[in-house]
Amino acid sequence: AQKVTQAQTEISVVEKEDVTLDCVYETRDTTYYLFWYKQPPSGELVFLIRRNSFDEQNEISGRYSWNFQKSTSSFNFTITASQVVDSAVYFCALSERDNYGQNFVFGPGTRLSVLP
Amino acid sequence: GAGVSQSPRYKVAKRGQDVALRCDPISGHVSLFWYQQALGQGPEFLTYFQNEAQLDKSGLPSDRFFAERPEGSVSTLKIQRTQQEDSAVYLCASRGDAASGRWNTGELFFGEGSRLTVL
């Protein structure tokens, strides 16, 4: 069984603040992939990052960074110097090996509001 | 096409009507997924196709839901005798996979969704 938990339902910050979105996952597999997606008001889910279970290096992409810690089963996402355009719902997702390789499970999402 | 295209974007149906939602995936993408997203929730898996084969339909909530992808490209999700609890956004995603039978690890590309409201 897999499970993805995003404990923060909603977060509000003021522009230029840093914000971290938490993601905790459950899996019995040793090989898996983790993802973050952004869903702006238009509704389309936009891919942000993919990380495999063997690569625990943190990753930075512009104002975005990701902290993957297998020891705590967490894959947290930080936005530095947030901007109004970052306002969206963010989903963490887990892909685990199964018979058909189609297993892709999303967390409940965190709604981020960045206020001017 | 350049991205995943879904139609209609918005559909209002009276309870008991049948609806059909269309998904046109990225050209050449082998895998196609349907998800249901209720208001304020994350996407919930409905069904998965690899080419024209429906390999997993474990997420379909009832036998009123039916999906097909007869030629391995465009897919249709049909909901018969709609109920109010069917109101949600239905998301389609595709993925450019390698050979079948392998665990494919790429990201999913999503369409904008079809918002269904059942009155």
Tab-separated table of C-alpha atoms in Angstrom:
chain	number	residue	atom	x	y	z
A	1	ALA	CA	0.000	0.000	0.000
A	2	GLN	CA	1.157	3.535	-0.558
A	3	LYS	CA	0.193	6.742	1.066
A	4	VAL	CA	1.210	10.345	0.632
A	5	THR	CA	0.509	12.856	3.382
A	6	GLN	CA	0.621	16.612	3.071
A	7	ALA	CA	-0.276	17.823	6.531
A	8	GLN	CA	-0.563	21.493	5.595
A	9	THR	CA	-3.933	22.088	3.992
A	10	GLU	CA	-3.421	25.811	3.408
A	11	ILE	CA	-0.515	28.210	3.858
A	12	SER	CA	-0.500	31.973	3.465
A	13	VAL	CA	2.670	34.007	3.243
A	14	VAL	CA	3.570	37.516	2.268
A	15	GLU	CA	5.543	38.038	-0.889
A	16	LYS	CA	9.306	37.522	-0.508
A	17	GLU	CA	8.930	35.198	2.425
A	18	ASP	CA	10.343	31.684	2.220
A	19	VAL	CA	7.882	28.813	2.555
A	20	THR	CA	8.278	25.050	2.947
A	21	LEU	CA	5.641	22.546	1.914
A	22	ASP	CA	5.837	19.202	3.673
A	23	CYS	CA	5.363	15.771	2.150
A	24	VAL	CA	5.585	12.469	3.984
A	25	TYR	CA	5.145	9.171	2.185
A	26	GLU	CA	4.694	5.526	3.043
A	27	THR	CA	5.944	2.627	0.995
A	28	ARG	CA	7.325	-0.845	1.590
A	29	ASP	CA	9.260	-0.796	-1.651
A	30	THR	CA	12.933	0.135	-1.738
A	31	THR	CA	12.659	1.498	-5.259
A	32	TYR	CA	10.223	4.300	-5.888
A	33	TYR	CA	9.903	7.774	-7.382
A	34	LEU	CA	8.637	10.968	-5.826
A	35	PHE	CA	7.183	13.930	-7.666
A	36	TRP	CA	5.925	17.441	-7.041
A	37	TYR	CA	3.242	19.035	-9.182
A	38	LYS	CA	1.803	22.557	-9.184
A	39	GLN	CA	-1.871	23.186	-9.949
A	40	PRO	CA	-2.553	26.868	-10.697
A	41	PRO	CA	-6.117	28.218	-10.896
A	42	SER	CA	-6.345	27.147	-14.541
A	43	GLY	CA	-6.461	23.567	-13.281
A	44	GLU	CA	-3.690	21.914	-15.254
A	45	LEU	CA	-1.187	19.996	-13.157
A	46	VAL	CA	2.333	21.122	-13.970
A	47	PHE	CA	5.286	18.828	-13.312
A	48	LEU	CA	8.026	20.336	-11.122
A	49	ILE	CA	10.422	17.569	-10.144
A	50	ARG	CA	11.021	13.818	-10.062
A	51	ARG	CA	13.366	12.121	-7.604
A	52	ASN	CA	14.228	8.436	-7.340
A	53	SER	CA	14.638	6.671	-4.027
A	54	PHE	CA	18.373	6.155	-4.479
A	55	ASP	CA	19.209	9.800	-4.925
A	56	GLU	CA	19.057	11.726	-1.666
A	57	GLN	CA	20.909	14.767	-2.884
A	58	ASN	CA	18.991	17.937	-2.401
A	59	GLU	CA	18.094	19.772	-5.560
A	60	ILE	CA	17.822	23.456	-6.302
A	61	SER	CA	16.189	25.010	-9.326
A	62	GLY	CA	16.057	28.765	-9.179
A	63	ARG	CA	13.875	29.725	-6.219
A	64	TYR	CA	12.752	26.128	-5.738
A	65	SER	CA	14.553	23.523	-3.676
A	66	TRP	CA	13.736	20.013	-2.532
A	67	ASN	CA	14.903	18.143	0.543
A	68	PHE	CA	14.594	14.355	0.299
A	69	GLN	CA	15.236	12.412	3.522
A	70	LYS	CA	14.654	8.659	3.361
A	71	SER	CA	15.216	8.313	7.097
A	72	THR	CA	12.058	10.288	7.778
A	73	SER	CA	10.252	9.389	4.513
A	74	SER	CA	9.934	13.045	3.661
A	75	PHE	CA	10.286	15.015	0.444
A	76	ASN	CA	9.812	18.662	1.333
A	77	PHE	CA	9.612	21.551	-1.102
A	78	THR	CA	10.861	25.063	-0.331
A	79	ILE	CA	10.129	28.210	-2.283
A	80	THR	CA	12.556	31.016	-1.541
A	81	ALA	CA	11.491	34.652	-1.872
A	82	SER	CA	7.953	33.683	-2.784
A	83	GLN	CA	6.035	35.588	-5.436
A	84	VAL	CA	2.335	36.082	-6.073
A	85	VAL	CA	2.624	33.822	-9.143
A	86	ASP	CA	3.566	30.959	-6.829
A	87	SER	CA	-0.002	30.910	-5.516
A	88	ALA	CA	-1.382	27.477	-6.410
A	89	VAL	CA	-2.125	24.070	-5.004
A	90	TYR	CA	0.949	21.883	-4.750
A	91	PHE	CA	0.775	18.090	-4.840
A	92	CYS	CA	3.335	15.546	-3.816
A	93	ALA	CA	3.067	12.146	-5.551
A	94	LEU	CA	4.597	8.690	-5.206
A	95	SER	CA	5.174	6.108	-7.907
A	96	GLU	CA	5.901	2.592	-6.716
A	97	ARG	CA	6.715	-0.506	-8.716
A	98	ASP	CA	3.798	-2.810	-9.344
A	99	ASN	CA	2.702	-5.298	-11.965
A	100	TYR	CA	1.953	-2.735	-14.622
A	101	GLY	CA	4.023	0.217	-13.524
A	102	GLN	CA	1.067	2.539	-13.514
A	103	ASN	CA	0.854	3.140	-9.816
A	104	PHE	CA	0.994	6.894	-9.291
A	105	VAL	CA	-0.586	8.240	-6.108
A	106	PHE	CA	-1.105	11.875	-5.143
A	107	GLY	CA	-1.275	13.511	-1.748
A	108	PRO	CA	-4.206	15.760	-0.823
A	109	GLY	CA	-2.350	18.934	-1.751
A	110	THR	CA	-1.333	22.156	-0.011
A	111	ARG	CA	-2.928	25.408	-1.116
A	112	LEU	CA	-0.348	28.194	-1.072
A	113	SER	CA	-1.458	31.799	-1.122
A	114	VAL	CA	1.223	34.441	-1.597
A	115	LEU	CA	-0.060	37.863	-0.694
A	116	PRO	CA	1.379	41.049	-2.203
B	1	GLY	CA	-0.632	17.696	-30.339
B	2	ALA	CA	1.644	19.746	-28.177
B	3	GLY	CA	-0.120	18.871	-24.949
B	4	VAL	CA	-2.924	16.792	-23.518
B	5	SER	CA	-6.274	18.091	-24.640
B	6	GLN	CA	-9.552	17.429	-22.874
B	7	SER	CA	-13.104	18.248	-23.860
B	8	PRO	CA	-15.484	19.539	-22.847
B	9	ARG	CA	-13.856	21.818	-20.280
B	10	TYR	CA	-17.173	22.214	-18.515
B	11	LYS	CA	-20.203	19.963	-18.513
B	12	VAL	CA	-23.456	20.390	-16.627
B	13	ALA	CA	-25.673	17.331	-16.563
B	14	LYS	CA	-28.987	16.565	-14.976
B	15	ARG	CA	-29.000	13.615	-12.629
B	16	GLY	CA	-29.554	10.459	-14.615
B	17	GLN	CA	-28.032	11.720	-17.857
B	18	ASP	CA	-25.115	10.015	-19.537
B	19	VAL	CA	-21.930	11.990	-20.207
B	20	ALA	CA	-18.822	11.372	-22.275
B	21	LEU	CA	-15.502	13.064	-21.630
B	22	ARG	CA	-12.765	13.010	-24.212
B	23	CYS	CA	-9.002	12.978	-23.830
B	24	ASP	CA	-6.508	13.508	-26.621
B	25	PRO	CA	-3.067	12.609	-25.244
B	26	ILE	CA	0.317	13.773	-26.429
B	27	SER	CA	1.026	12.113	-29.753
B	28	GLY	CA	2.907	8.856	-29.356
B	29	HIS	CA	2.360	8.538	-25.631
B	30	VAL	CA	1.733	4.917	-24.708
B	31	SER	CA	0.276	5.361	-21.233
B	32	LEU	CA	-2.948	7.166	-20.468
B	33	PHE	CA	-4.467	7.733	-17.056
B	34	TRP	CA	-7.797	9.058	-15.854
B	35	TYR	CA	-8.099	10.692	-12.448
B	36	GLN	CA	-11.047	12.146	-10.550
B	37	GLN	CA	-10.448	15.267	-8.482
B	38	ALA	CA	-13.131	16.333	-6.050
B	39	LEU	CA	-13.171	19.902	-4.795
B	40	GLY	CA	-10.279	20.521	-2.429
B	41	GLN	CA	-8.849	17.039	-2.860
B	42	GLY	CA	-5.944	15.465	-4.661
B	43	PRO	CA	-6.438	13.513	-7.880
B	44	GLU	CA	-7.728	9.980	-7.318
B	45	PHE	CA	-6.781	7.245	-9.780
B	46	LEU	CA	-9.595	5.852	-11.912
B	47	THR	CA	-8.082	3.798	-14.710
B	48	TYR	CA	-4.971	3.214	-16.797
B	49	PHE	CA	-4.365	2.268	-20.418
B	50	GLN	CA	-1.249	1.059	-22.111
B	51	ASN	CA	-1.962	1.651	-25.788
B	52	GLU	CA	-5.484	0.273	-26.302
B	53	ALA	CA	-5.313	-2.164	-23.381
B	54	GLN	CA	-7.015	-1.143	-20.162
B	55	LEU	CA	-4.619	-2.660	-17.656
B	56	ASP	CA	-6.129	-1.317	-14.477
B	57	LYS	CA	-9.645	-0.115	-13.801
B	58	SER	CA	-9.574	-0.650	-10.076
B	59	GLY	CA	-10.269	3.007	-9.345
B	60	LEU	CA	-13.552	3.254	-11.219
B	61	PRO	CA	-16.114	3.925	-8.476
B	62	SER	CA	-18.978	1.929	-9.963
B	63	ASP	CA	-20.113	0.069	-13.058
B	64	ARG	CA	-21.633	3.320	-14.263
B	65	PHE	CA	-18.117	4.400	-15.190
B	66	PHE	CA	-16.595	3.072	-18.367
B	67	ALA	CA	-13.448	4.065	-20.248
B	68	GLU	CA	-12.091	3.097	-23.621
B	69	ARG	CA	-9.169	3.809	-25.876
B	70	PRO	CA	-9.941	1.722	-28.960
B	71	GLU	CA	-7.060	2.800	-31.200
B	72	GLY	CA	-4.506	3.492	-28.518
B	73	SER	CA	-4.675	7.260	-28.809
B	74	VAL	CA	-7.857	9.199	-27.938
B	75	SER	CA	-9.692	7.996	-24.851
B	76	THR	CA	-13.257	8.506	-23.694
B	77	LEU	CA	-14.525	8.299	-20.144
B	78	LYS	CA	-18.245	7.621	-20.033
B	79	ILE	CA	-20.437	8.008	-17.012
B	80	GLN	CA	-23.905	6.553	-17.205
B	81	ARG	CA	-26.899	7.687	-15.151
B	82	THR	CA	-24.907	10.460	-13.499
B	83	GLN	CA	-25.349	11.116	-9.792
B	84	GLN	CA	-24.567	14.229	-7.801
B	85	GLU	CA	-21.565	12.548	-6.201
B	86	ASP	CA	-20.030	12.269	-9.682
B	87	SER	CA	-19.506	16.042	-9.694
B	88	ALA	CA	-15.750	16.571	-9.926
B	89	VAL	CA	-12.952	17.501	-12.273
B	90	TYR	CA	-11.884	14.578	-14.435
B	91	LEU	CA	-8.216	14.746	-15.330
B	92	CYS	CA	-6.492	12.899	-18.098
B	93	ALA	CA	-2.734	12.368	-18.199
B	94	SER	CA	-0.364	10.707	-20.597
B	95	ARG	CA	3.191	9.476	-20.347
B	96	GLY	CA	5.726	8.604	-22.990
B	97	ASP	CA	6.747	5.145	-21.894
B	98	ALA	CA	9.225	2.591	-23.078
B	99	ALA	CA	8.378	-1.068	-23.688
B	100	SER	CA	5.308	-2.543	-22.081
B	101	GLY	CA	5.771	-4.653	-18.979
B	102	ARG	CA	8.391	-2.349	-17.577
B	103	TRP	CA	7.938	-0.055	-14.631
B	104	ASN	CA	7.830	3.331	-16.263
B	105	THR	CA	9.073	6.138	-14.114
B	106	GLY	CA	8.510	9.280	-16.109
B	107	GLU	CA	6.316	12.147	-15.144
B	108	LEU	CA	2.696	12.411	-16.187
B	109	PHE	CA	1.554	15.202	-18.475
B	110	PHE	CA	-1.902	16.455	-17.609
B	111	GLY	CA	-4.691	18.137	-19.484
B	112	GLU	CA	-6.711	20.988	-17.997
B	113	GLY	CA	-9.486	18.657	-16.972
B	114	SER	CA	-13.205	18.409	-17.578
B	115	ARG	CA	-15.324	19.879	-14.797
B	116	LEU	CA	-18.545	17.912	-14.423
B	117	THR	CA	-21.429	19.324	-12.423
B	118	VAL	CA	-24.425	17.077	-11.871
B	119	LEU	CA	-27.598	18.881	-10.805
